[in-house]
mmCIF file of C-alpha atoms and ligand atoms in Angstrom:
data_model
loop_
_atom_site.group_PDB
_atom_site.id
_atom_site.type_symbol
_atom_site.label_atom_id
_atom_site.label_comp_id
_atom_site.label_asym_id
_atom_site.label_seq_id
_atom_site.Cartn_x
_atom_site.Cartn_y
_atom_site.Cartn_z
ATOM 1 C CA MET J 220 26.758 -9.458 4.262
ATOM 2 C CA SER J 221 26.689 -10.838 7.809
ATOM 3 C CA ALA J 222 30.423 -10.921 8.622
ATOM 4 C CA ALA J 223 31.595 -7.586 7.228
ATOM 5 C CA LYS J 224 31.420 -4.326 9.132
ATOM 6 C CA ARG J 225 28.600 -2.149 7.855
ATOM 7 C CA LYS J 226 29.582 1.336 6.772
ATOM 8 C CA ILE J 227 27.172 3.977 7.973
ATOM 9 C CA ALA J 228 27.124 7.604 6.860
ATOM 10 C CA VAL J 229 25.858 9.838 9.649
ATOM 11 C CA ILE J 230 24.310 13.231 8.973
ATOM 12 C CA ALA J 231 23.084 14.706 12.251
ATOM 13 C CA GLY J 232 21.954 17.850 10.417
ATOM 14 C CA ASP J 233 20.318 20.709 12.310
ATOM 15 C CA GLY J 234 18.534 21.513 15.551
ATOM 16 C CA ILE J 235 17.618 18.553 17.710
ATOM 17 C CA GLY J 236 19.094 16.253 15.048
ATOM 18 C CA ARG J 237 22.468 17.134 16.571
ATOM 19 C CA GLU J 238 21.295 15.998 19.995
ATOM 20 C CA VAL J 239 19.321 12.871 19.187
ATOM 21 C CA ILE J 240 21.708 11.326 16.647
ATOM 22 C CA PRO J 241 24.612 11.061 19.126
ATOM 23 C CA GLN J 242 22.242 9.125 21.402
ATOM 24 C CA ALA J 243 21.307 6.815 18.533
ATOM 25 C CA LEU J 244 25.013 6.179 17.859
ATOM 26 C CA THR J 245 25.612 5.434 21.537
ATOM 27 C CA ALA J 246 22.817 2.857 21.518
ATOM 28 C CA VAL J 247 24.179 1.213 18.368
ATOM 29 C CA ARG J 248 27.679 1.048 19.852
ATOM 30 C CA ALA J 249 26.275 -0.448 23.048
ATOM 31 C CA SER J 250 24.562 -3.154 21.003
ATOM 32 C CA GLY J 251 27.914 -4.384 19.731
ATOM 33 C CA ALA J 252 26.738 -4.098 16.115
ATOM 34 C CA PRO J 253 29.655 -4.380 13.672
ATOM 35 C CA VAL J 254 29.420 -0.890 12.179
ATOM 36 C CA ASP J 255 31.722 1.961 11.197
ATOM 37 C CA PHE J 256 30.350 5.488 11.387
ATOM 38 C CA THR J 257 31.489 8.330 9.134
ATOM 39 C CA GLU J 258 30.083 11.722 10.033
ATOM 40 C CA PHE J 259 29.121 14.293 7.411
ATOM 41 C CA ASP J 260 28.669 17.968 8.262
ATOM 42 C CA TRP J 261 25.845 18.644 5.795
ATOM 43 C CA GLY J 262 23.306 21.051 7.212
ATOM 44 C CA ALA J 263 22.606 24.693 7.931
ATOM 45 C CA GLU J 264 25.979 25.495 9.595
ATOM 46 C CA ARG J 265 27.903 24.238 6.621
ATOM 47 C CA TYR J 266 25.590 25.958 4.169
ATOM 48 C CA LEU J 267 25.866 29.286 6.008
ATOM 49 C CA ARG J 268 29.644 28.901 6.112
ATOM 50 C CA ASP J 269 30.445 27.997 2.507
ATOM 51 C CA GLY J 270 27.164 27.922 0.569
ATOM 52 C CA VAL J 271 27.390 24.154 -0.004
ATOM 53 C CA THR J 272 24.318 22.017 0.670
ATOM 54 C CA VAL J 273 25.604 18.783 -0.890
ATOM 55 C CA PRO J 274 29.199 18.562 -2.191
ATOM 56 C CA SER J 275 29.320 17.752 -5.900
ATOM 57 C CA ASP J 276 30.151 14.064 -5.458
ATOM 58 C CA GLY J 277 28.055 13.776 -2.288
ATOM 59 C CA PHE J 278 25.212 11.540 -3.381
ATOM 60 C CA ALA J 279 27.524 9.369 -5.493
ATOM 61 C CA THR J 280 29.773 8.856 -2.448
ATOM 62 C CA LEU J 281 26.837 7.879 -0.249
ATOM 63 C CA GLY J 282 25.483 5.426 -2.806
ATOM 64 C CA ARG J 283 28.863 3.884 -3.539
ATOM 65 C CA ASP J 284 30.747 3.780 -0.254
ATOM 66 C CA PHE J 285 28.069 3.197 2.385
ATOM 67 C CA ASP J 286 25.637 0.472 3.389
ATOM 68 C CA ALA J 287 23.212 2.916 4.999
ATOM 69 C CA ILE J 288 22.717 6.536 5.989
ATOM 70 C CA LEU J 289 21.484 7.752 9.375
ATOM 71 C CA LEU J 290 20.032 11.251 9.226
ATOM 72 C CA GLY J 291 18.878 13.482 12.094
ATOM 73 C CA ALA J 292 16.838 16.427 10.887
ATOM 74 C CA LEU J 293 17.225 19.454 8.659
ATOM 75 C CA GLY J 294 15.811 22.928 9.055
ATOM 76 C CA ASP J 295 17.178 26.103 10.623
ATOM 77 C CA PRO J 296 15.446 29.453 11.102
ATOM 78 C CA ARG J 297 18.527 31.217 9.684
ATOM 79 C CA VAL J 298 17.973 29.532 6.325
ATOM 80 C CA THR J 299 14.513 30.862 5.568
ATOM 81 C CA SER J 300 14.371 29.321 2.072
ATOM 82 C CA ASN J 301 15.005 25.893 3.613
ATOM 83 C CA ILE J 302 17.013 25.200 0.459
ATOM 84 C CA HIS J 303 19.591 23.032 2.236
ATOM 85 C CA ALA J 304 16.893 20.809 3.734
ATOM 86 C CA LYS J 305 15.265 20.378 0.378
ATOM 87 C CA GLU J 306 18.538 19.622 -1.404
ATOM 88 C CA ILE J 307 19.886 17.252 1.228
ATOM 89 C CA LEU J 308 16.783 15.367 2.363
ATOM 90 C CA LEU J 309 14.655 15.365 -0.772
ATOM 91 C CA GLY J 310 17.856 15.176 -2.853
ATOM 92 C CA MET J 311 18.799 11.949 -1.113
ATOM 93 C CA ARG J 312 15.346 10.455 -1.567
ATOM 94 C CA PHE J 313 15.265 11.311 -5.272
ATOM 95 C CA ARG J 314 18.876 10.849 -6.308
ATOM 96 C CA LEU J 315 19.332 7.573 -4.452
ATOM 97 C CA ASP J 316 15.844 6.580 -5.668
ATOM 98 C CA LEU J 317 14.678 5.647 -2.160
ATOM 99 C CA TYR J 318 11.150 4.975 -3.283
ATOM 100 C CA ALA J 319 9.702 3.328 -0.189
ATOM 101 C CA ASN J 320 9.297 5.436 2.915
ATOM 102 C CA VAL J 321 8.458 2.891 5.595
ATOM 103 C CA ARG J 322 6.923 4.360 8.753
ATOM 104 C CA PRO J 323 5.910 1.890 11.452
ATOM 105 C CA VAL J 324 3.231 3.058 13.872
ATOM 106 C CA LYS J 325 3.506 1.078 17.063
ATOM 107 C CA LEU J 326 2.147 1.940 20.476
ATOM 108 C CA LEU J 327 4.652 0.869 23.135
ATOM 109 C CA ASP J 328 2.590 1.678 26.197
ATOM 110 C CA ALA J 329 -1.072 2.593 26.725
ATOM 111 C CA SER J 330 -0.065 5.754 28.582
ATOM 112 C CA LEU J 331 1.413 7.241 25.400
ATOM 113 C CA CYS J 332 -1.791 7.144 23.368
ATOM 114 C CA PRO J 333 -4.132 10.149 23.329
ATOM 115 C CA LEU J 334 -7.043 7.863 22.416
ATOM 116 C CA LYS J 335 -9.169 6.304 25.139
ATOM 117 C CA ASN J 336 -8.768 2.611 26.015
ATOM 118 C CA CYS J 337 -5.970 1.899 23.559
ATOM 119 C CA GLU J 338 -3.554 -0.906 24.328
ATOM 120 C CA PRO J 339 -0.291 -1.619 22.497
ATOM 121 C CA ALA J 340 -1.982 -4.458 20.595
ATOM 122 C CA ASP J 341 -4.465 -1.956 19.162
ATOM 123 C CA ILE J 342 -1.961 0.250 17.358
ATOM 124 C CA ASN J 343 0.513 -1.667 15.278
ATOM 125 C CA PHE J 344 0.526 -0.847 11.590
ATOM 126 C CA THR J 345 2.947 0.438 8.969
ATOM 127 C CA VAL J 346 2.499 3.236 6.482
ATOM 128 C CA ILE J 347 4.351 2.699 3.215
ATOM 129 C CA ARG J 348 4.675 6.140 1.658
ATOM 130 C CA GLU J 349 5.696 6.595 -1.986
ATOM 131 C CA ASN J 350 8.842 8.700 -1.732
ATOM 132 C CA THR J 351 10.014 9.752 -5.190
ATOM 133 C CA GLU J 352 7.000 11.144 -7.049
ATOM 134 C CA GLY J 353 3.695 12.920 -6.524
ATOM 135 C CA LEU J 354 3.583 16.530 -5.466
ATOM 136 C CA TYR J 355 7.211 16.376 -4.326
ATOM 137 C CA VAL J 356 8.823 16.242 -7.795
ATOM 138 C CA ASP J 357 9.303 19.994 -7.877
ATOM 139 C CA MET J 358 7.633 20.388 -11.263
ATOM 140 C CA GLY J 359 5.652 23.558 -11.701
ATOM 141 C CA GLY J 360 6.316 27.229 -11.391
ATOM 142 C CA THR J 361 4.928 30.641 -10.874
ATOM 143 C CA PHE J 362 3.567 33.267 -13.233
ATOM 144 C CA LYS J 363 3.102 36.977 -12.607
ATOM 145 C CA GLN J 364 4.520 36.525 -9.111
ATOM 146 C CA GLY J 365 3.806 39.426 -6.782
ATOM 147 C CA THR J 366 0.933 40.757 -8.887
ATOM 148 C CA PRO J 367 -2.810 40.347 -8.327
ATOM 149 C CA ASP J 368 -2.788 37.868 -11.240
ATOM 150 C CA GLU J 369 -0.196 35.628 -9.615
ATOM 151 C CA LEU J 370 -0.423 31.943 -10.413
ATOM 152 C CA ALA J 371 1.390 29.046 -8.725
ATOM 153 C CA VAL J 372 1.453 25.420 -9.862
ATOM 154 C CA ASN J 373 2.860 22.221 -8.306
ATOM 155 C CA GLU J 374 2.316 19.191 -10.478
ATOM 156 C CA ASP J 375 1.294 15.828 -9.005
ATOM 157 C CA VAL J 376 3.328 13.314 -10.998
ATOM 158 C CA ASN J 377 2.405 9.616 -10.887
ATOM 159 C CA THR J 378 4.129 7.103 -13.161
ATOM 160 C CA TYR J 379 3.050 3.532 -13.788
ATOM 161 C CA LYS J 380 6.493 2.347 -12.716
ATOM 162 C CA GLY J 381 6.449 4.427 -9.531
ATOM 163 C CA VAL J 382 2.964 3.385 -8.472
ATOM 164 C CA GLU J 383 3.566 -0.252 -9.335
ATOM 165 C CA ARG J 384 6.773 -0.591 -7.361
ATOM 166 C CA ILE J 385 5.443 1.030 -4.193
ATOM 167 C CA ILE J 386 2.258 -1.039 -4.201
ATOM 168 C CA ARG J 387 4.289 -4.187 -4.827
ATOM 169 C CA TYR J 388 6.629 -3.180 -2.001
ATOM 170 C CA ALA J 389 3.633 -2.886 0.345
ATOM 171 C CA PHE J 390 2.377 -6.389 -0.489
ATOM 172 C CA GLU J 391 5.843 -7.877 -0.175
ATOM 173 C CA TYR J 392 6.331 -6.057 3.122
ATOM 174 C CA ALA J 393 3.011 -7.477 4.348
ATOM 175 C CA ARG J 394 4.020 -10.993 3.372
ATOM 176 C CA ARG J 395 7.445 -10.660 5.011
ATOM 177 C CA HIS J 396 5.913 -9.391 8.235
ATOM 178 C CA GLY J 397 3.077 -11.896 8.453
ATOM 179 C CA ARG J 398 0.456 -9.227 7.791
ATOM 180 C CA LYS J 399 -2.845 -10.141 6.195
ATOM 181 C CA ARG J 400 -4.196 -6.826 4.892
ATOM 182 C CA VAL J 401 -2.936 -4.029 2.653
ATOM 183 C CA LEU J 402 -5.012 -0.887 2.377
ATOM 184 C CA MET J 403 -4.400 1.589 -0.439
ATOM 185 C CA SER J 404 -5.455 5.164 0.155
ATOM 186 C CA ASP J 405 -5.962 7.818 -2.505
ATOM 187 C CA LYS J 406 -8.375 10.552 -3.469
ATOM 188 C CA SER J 407 -9.661 8.934 -6.650
ATOM 189 C CA ASN J 408 -13.140 10.367 -6.178
ATOM 190 C CA ALA J 409 -11.796 13.845 -6.933
ATOM 191 C CA LEU J 410 -8.308 13.385 -8.433
ATOM 192 C CA THR J 411 -9.421 11.006 -11.130
ATOM 193 C CA TYR J 412 -6.323 10.731 -13.352
ATOM 194 C CA ALA J 413 -3.795 9.896 -10.674
ATOM 195 C CA GLY J 414 -6.404 8.063 -8.617
ATOM 196 C CA GLY J 415 -7.401 5.996 -11.644
ATOM 197 C CA LEU J 416 -3.818 4.842 -12.087
ATOM 198 C CA TRP J 417 -3.441 3.926 -8.408
ATOM 199 C CA GLN J 418 -6.767 2.060 -8.454
ATOM 200 C CA ARG J 419 -5.895 0.063 -11.559
ATOM 201 C CA VAL J 420 -2.390 -0.854 -10.434
ATOM 202 C CA PHE J 421 -3.601 -1.791 -6.933
ATOM 203 C CA LYS J 422 -6.114 -4.181 -8.442
ATOM 204 C CA GLN J 423 -3.475 -5.710 -10.713
ATOM 205 C CA VAL J 424 -0.804 -6.184 -8.080
ATOM 206 C CA SER J 425 -3.175 -7.376 -5.345
ATOM 207 C CA ALA J 426 -4.296 -10.210 -7.643
ATOM 208 C CA GLU J 427 -0.752 -11.608 -7.386
ATOM 209 C CA PHE J 428 -1.058 -11.831 -3.585
ATOM 210 C CA PRO J 429 -4.107 -13.994 -2.895
ATOM 211 C CA ASP J 430 -2.980 -14.540 0.710
ATOM 212 C CA ILE J 431 -3.332 -10.827 1.495
ATOM 213 C CA ALA J 432 -6.668 -9.017 1.614
ATOM 214 C CA PRO J 433 -6.719 -5.747 -0.336
ATOM 215 C CA ALA J 434 -8.743 -2.795 0.918
ATOM 216 C CA HIS J 435 -9.222 0.829 -0.045
ATOM 217 C CA MET J 436 -10.141 4.099 1.667
ATOM 218 C CA TYR J 437 -10.162 7.648 0.472
ATOM 219 C CA ILE J 438 -7.508 9.589 2.328
ATOM 220 C CA ASP J 439 -9.980 11.789 4.208
ATOM 221 C CA ALA J 440 -11.890 8.742 5.441
ATOM 222 C CA LEU J 441 -8.605 7.057 6.371
ATOM 223 C CA CYS J 442 -7.668 9.986 8.631
ATOM 224 C CA MET J 443 -11.000 9.690 10.373
ATOM 225 C CA GLN J 444 -10.719 5.899 10.754
ATOM 226 C CA ILE J 445 -7.160 6.024 12.086
ATOM 227 C CA VAL J 446 -8.449 8.078 14.991
ATOM 228 C CA ARG J 447 -11.769 6.259 15.366
ATOM 229 C CA ASP J 448 -10.508 2.677 15.163
ATOM 230 C CA PRO J 449 -6.781 2.170 14.510
ATOM 231 C CA ARG J 450 -7.089 -1.559 15.243
ATOM 232 C CA GLN J 451 -8.261 -2.294 11.705
ATOM 233 C CA PHE J 452 -4.966 -1.335 9.996
ATOM 234 C CA GLU J 453 -1.961 -3.499 9.190
ATOM 235 C CA VAL J 454 -0.220 -2.055 6.115
ATOM 236 C CA ILE J 455 -1.268 1.192 4.447
ATOM 237 C CA VAL J 456 0.173 2.279 1.096
ATOM 238 C CA THR J 457 -0.301 5.773 -0.257
ATOM 239 C CA ASN J 458 1.309 8.562 -2.252
ATOM 240 C CA ASN J 459 4.000 10.964 -1.155
ATOM 241 C CA MET J 460 1.841 13.865 0.043
ATOM 242 C CA PHE J 461 -0.887 11.833 1.720
ATOM 243 C CA GLY J 462 1.782 9.657 3.308
ATOM 244 C CA ASP J 463 3.490 12.727 4.740
ATOM 245 C CA ILE J 464 0.287 13.955 6.349
ATOM 246 C CA VAL J 465 -1.064 10.666 7.602
ATOM 247 C CA THR J 466 2.248 9.712 9.268
ATOM 248 C CA ASP J 467 2.200 12.831 11.443
ATOM 249 C CA LEU J 468 -1.351 11.967 12.455
ATOM 250 C CA ALA J 469 -0.340 8.377 13.138
ATOM 251 C CA ALA J 470 2.743 9.465 15.100
ATOM 252 C CA ALA J 471 0.448 11.213 17.554
ATOM 253 C CA LEU J 472 -1.143 7.842 18.367
ATOM 254 C CA GLN J 473 2.193 6.401 19.460
ATOM 255 C CA GLY J 474 3.171 9.267 21.716
ATOM 256 C CA GLY J 475 4.047 12.042 19.310
ATOM 257 C CA LEU J 476 6.650 12.785 16.669
ATOM 258 C CA GLY J 477 9.433 12.131 19.162
ATOM 259 C CA MET J 478 8.595 8.426 19.113
ATOM 260 C CA ALA J 479 8.306 7.784 15.372
ATOM 261 C CA ALA J 480 10.922 6.019 13.232
ATOM 262 C CA SER J 481 11.265 5.768 9.477
ATOM 263 C CA GLY J 482 13.322 4.252 6.707
ATOM 264 C CA ASN J 483 13.729 5.498 3.149
ATOM 265 C CA LEU J 484 14.435 2.346 1.221
ATOM 266 C CA HIS J 485 15.325 0.922 -2.129
ATOM 267 C CA PRO J 486 15.952 -2.796 -1.746
ATOM 268 C CA GLY J 487 19.528 -3.610 -2.698
ATOM 269 C CA LYS J 488 20.695 0.011 -2.631
ATOM 270 C CA THR J 489 22.069 2.294 0.078
ATOM 271 C CA SER J 490 19.040 3.249 2.146
ATOM 272 C CA MET J 491 18.523 6.171 4.494
ATOM 273 C CA PHE J 492 17.003 6.188 7.960
ATOM 274 C CA GLU J 493 15.599 9.262 9.729
ATOM 275 C CA PRO J 494 13.226 9.882 12.599
ATOM 276 C CA VAL J 495 9.874 11.301 11.445
ATOM 277 C CA HIS J 496 10.344 14.460 13.514
ATOM 278 C CA GLY J 497 12.006 17.604 12.220
ATOM 279 C CA SER J 498 14.764 19.823 13.636
ATOM 280 C CA ALA J 499 12.382 21.478 16.159
ATOM 281 C CA PRO J 500 14.287 24.795 16.532
ATOM 282 C CA PRO J 501 12.457 25.849 19.739
ATOM 283 C CA LEU J 502 13.628 22.661 21.493
ATOM 284 C CA ALA J 503 17.172 22.645 20.120
ATOM 285 C CA GLY J 504 20.158 22.948 22.441
ATOM 286 C CA LYS J 505 18.121 22.427 25.612
ATOM 287 C CA ASN J 506 18.611 18.704 26.169
ATOM 288 C CA VAL J 507 14.821 18.229 26.149
ATOM 289 C CA ALA J 508 14.183 16.499 22.809
ATOM 290 C CA ASN J 509 13.008 12.902 22.919
ATOM 291 C CA PRO J 510 15.780 10.715 21.437
ATOM 292 C CA ILE J 511 13.600 7.588 21.188
ATOM 293 C CA GLY J 512 12.475 8.243 17.598
ATOM 294 C CA ALA J 513 16.107 8.502 16.511
ATOM 295 C CA ILE J 514 17.193 5.477 18.558
ATOM 296 C CA ALA J 515 14.299 3.402 17.163
ATOM 297 C CA THR J 516 15.294 4.584 13.695
ATOM 298 C CA ALA J 517 18.839 3.328 14.268
ATOM 299 C CA ALA J 518 17.380 -0.025 15.348
ATOM 300 C CA MET J 519 15.337 -0.110 12.151
ATOM 301 C CA MET J 520 18.548 0.519 10.209
ATOM 302 C CA LEU J 521 20.339 -2.361 11.945
ATOM 303 C CA ASP J 522 17.408 -4.634 11.210
ATOM 304 C CA HIS J 523 17.574 -3.618 7.552
ATOM 305 C CA LEU J 524 21.313 -4.380 7.540
ATOM 306 C CA ASP J 525 20.517 -7.847 8.830
ATOM 307 C CA LEU J 526 21.781 -7.099 12.324
ATOM 308 C CA LYS J 527 18.526 -8.360 13.781
ATOM 309 C CA ARG J 528 19.782 -9.358 17.200
ATOM 310 C CA GLU J 529 21.350 -5.943 17.833
ATOM 311 C CA ALA J 530 18.210 -4.218 16.572
ATOM 312 C CA ALA J 531 16.025 -6.286 18.875
ATOM 313 C CA LYS J 532 18.199 -5.445 21.889
ATOM 314 C CA ILE J 533 17.723 -1.736 21.226
ATOM 315 C CA ASP J 534 13.967 -2.094 20.711
ATOM 316 C CA THR J 535 13.650 -4.007 23.973
ATOM 317 C CA ALA J 536 15.606 -1.328 25.849
ATOM 318 C CA ILE J 537 13.368 1.393 24.381
ATOM 319 C CA LEU J 538 10.303 -0.506 25.549
ATOM 320 C CA GLU J 539 11.775 -0.775 29.053
ATOM 321 C CA ALA J 540 12.604 2.948 29.106
ATOM 322 C CA VAL J 541 9.014 3.774 28.205
ATOM 323 C CA ARG J 542 7.544 1.366 30.768
ATOM 324 C CA GLN J 543 9.790 2.681 33.528
ATOM 325 C CA ARG J 544 9.284 6.320 32.487
ATOM 326 C CA LYS J 545 12.974 6.807 31.849
ATOM 327 C CA THR J 546 11.897 9.333 29.256
ATOM 328 C CA THR J 547 11.709 13.016 28.411
ATOM 329 C CA SER J 548 8.945 15.082 29.931
ATOM 330 C CA GLU J 549 6.514 15.229 27.001
ATOM 331 C CA ILE J 550 5.872 11.512 27.441
ATOM 332 C CA GLY J 551 5.770 11.515 31.208
ATOM 333 C CA GLY J 552 9.391 11.194 32.335
ATOM 334 C CA ALA J 553 11.797 13.605 33.973
ATOM 335 C CA LEU J 554 15.014 12.950 32.043
ATOM 336 C CA GLY J 555 16.895 14.940 29.428
ATOM 337 C CA THR J 556 17.862 13.819 25.929
ATOM 338 C CA ARG J 557 21.306 12.609 27.025
ATOM 339 C CA GLU J 558 20.052 10.869 30.139
ATOM 340 C CA VAL J 559 17.424 8.926 28.196
ATOM 341 C CA GLY J 560 20.092 7.956 25.658
ATOM 342 C CA GLU J 561 22.473 6.838 28.387
ATOM 343 C CA TRP J 562 19.779 4.841 30.175
ATOM 344 C CA ILE J 563 18.862 3.034 26.984
ATOM 345 C CA ALA J 564 22.506 2.405 26.024
ATOM 346 C CA ASN J 565 23.262 0.953 29.485
ATOM 347 C CA ARG J 566 20.270 -1.285 29.182
ATOM 348 C CA VAL J 567 21.349 -2.406 25.705
ATOM 349 C CA ALA J 568 24.866 -3.115 26.921
ATOM 350 C CA ALA J 569 23.494 -5.188 29.810
ATOM 351 C CA THR J 570 21.433 -7.370 27.460
ATOM 352 C CA THR J 571 23.155 -10.513 26.328
HETATM 353 C C1 IPM O 275 8.969 14.229 6.459
HETATM 354 C C2 IPM O 275 9.128 15.732 6.410
HETATM 355 C C3 IPM O 275 9.609 16.151 5.026
HETATM 356 C C4 IPM O 275 8.576 15.694 4.012
HETATM 357 C C5 IPM O 275 9.894 17.653 4.886
HETATM 358 C C6 IPM O 275 10.931 18.113 5.883
HETATM 359 C C7 IPM O 275 10.298 18.045 3.488
HETATM 360 O O1 IPM O 275 7.956 16.359 6.755
HETATM 361 O O2 IPM O 275 9.976 13.522 6.258
HETATM 362 O O3 IPM O 275 7.872 13.747 6.716
HETATM 363 O O4 IPM O 275 7.613 16.412 3.739
HETATM 364 O O5 IPM O 275 8.740 14.613 3.477
HETATM 365 MN MN1 MN O 276 6.374 15.000 7.393
#
């Protein structure tokens, strides 16, 4: 894979996605990474124009013709059903079977952390979120909608295969990254069927990794501990819904959603990379959104594509931007989205 140019599908999407993704592309170009970008117009504009969320061969094209996908954000107040976001984002996760949502939580500078006395060394863990099952499968329905007897159900689906592969992914990730602990989080004290499966599989799989210490916390206790003492975590594995919630909480520890990167992976298949933040309609079009989450996400993508040197250059430039406050205002700087992107790209280009 190392010689060929990597083909990247780019979906900037909606809102601030359209501002931060161009900055991510600029940083990647500045790194000299051998990549080819192809832009797709999927998002609210397109949907409002012709009613198409994903063209009929869309997912097949992505899976067949591209090495990776870089996505901005989806969500637009004009599409109140949010149907396009669901079909594009969740569609990609499900149809491309991107079962591991990898969300690193890394504090770059003490000033970014809302907790007292936290240094970068104190916050450095990764949440591995199951990404294809759980409450997100869209199974369920409504009954007697709009009446006083209305009933609404969303099923929480957990398969042996799905639980096994995500837990195994977490242990393999830990091993690859020199981590010594994997903590599984569930709610098996109340949700006994699904929790029972997660507990049993965790025990089974952890036995195959004697070099890595297994641990467990209920999800409510985990939320409390992440705020009380984040130093104790290395790799956390959990289900789709809990992973969604806990990664917003964790993002706050690293300076907010604008800083957080993520990858939606299936080893060996076309994987998708997106910042953890959404389209943030109130911030859109004002050149105020923090592009660092998107730029860090692009670096994560390069790393995944085995372009490690280019990825490292971008990560180093991000760290410098944060240290020198060449950032947007919500993390202490005075620059706009574009100016932060340009500063980082110049820095990347100057790195040999
Ligand atoms: C995320 C987002 C999505 C999710 C939404 C937009 C459906 O919050 O990627 O964390 O819940 O997975
Ligand atoms: Mn979320």
